[in-house]
Steps between C-alpha positions, in 0.01 A plus 500: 500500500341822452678774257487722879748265592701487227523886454542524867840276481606642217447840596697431869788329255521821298506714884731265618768543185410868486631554898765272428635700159514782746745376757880627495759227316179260299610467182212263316173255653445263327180274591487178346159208537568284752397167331696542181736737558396714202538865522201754579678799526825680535610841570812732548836405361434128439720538224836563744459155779606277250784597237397416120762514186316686241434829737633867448409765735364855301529854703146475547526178731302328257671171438471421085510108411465472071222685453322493791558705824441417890453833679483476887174604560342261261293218650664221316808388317464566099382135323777295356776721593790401715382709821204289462671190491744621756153580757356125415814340581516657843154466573529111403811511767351644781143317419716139539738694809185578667327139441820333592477727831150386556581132463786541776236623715238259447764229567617659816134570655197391268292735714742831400502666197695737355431938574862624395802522309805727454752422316790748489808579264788722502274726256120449605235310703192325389245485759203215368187488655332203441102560500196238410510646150806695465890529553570875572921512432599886583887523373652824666866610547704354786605700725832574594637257839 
């Protein structure tokens, strides 16, 4: 493949997450490679979807772990802190939740494949978008019913 190519993708990734940052109730995207589940990029409040131990929330919104600090417009988690472990351990979840899925579907029609899923809580929704390369997961608030 041609750099073109690669720019081009990576450059409709980074206008896809930008439009998507925008929209009302998204708290964090988090875009993870769709073969081994490691993370290429997160952004917005990754550090809130999944609750660590070592946290404490500063007036400035800036969540401080040791030494290290995870501010919500960073691109990723700080290394070796708990927000970081706390972002691998839900991308590992929803990389195996989302491989599980596609497995059901294979089994039920091996000429379907997976587009879509939601999965909703009392406090927010993952949407995953499962692409050739990617898994797009978009947490935002739930609405009230």
């Amino acid at each position: 493949m041609s750099d073109s190519i690669l720019s081009n993708g990576s450059d409709a990734l980074e206008e896809t997450l930008g439009r998507l940052s925008k929209k009302p109730g998204v708290k964090a995207t988090i875009v993870l490679d769709r073969v081994s589940g490691s993370i290429l990029k997160t952004s917005g409040q990754v550090a809130l979807i999944r609750k660590t131990n070592n946290t404490s929330m500063t007036s400035s919104g800036t969540q401080t772990v040791g030494s290290g600090s995870f501010s919500s417009n960073n691109e990723t988690a700080v290394p070796g802190s708990s927000l970081d472990q706390g972002v691998e351990e839900l991308a590992a979840m929803v990389w195996n939740f989302v491989s599980n899925a596609g497995d059901l579907v294979q089994e039920l029609d091996t000429e379907d494949e997976l587009k879509l899923l939601r999965l909703r809580t009392k406090k927010q929704e993952l949407v995953i978008v499962p692409d050739a390369k990617y898994l797009l997961i978009v947490v935002h608030d739930t609405p009230p019913a």
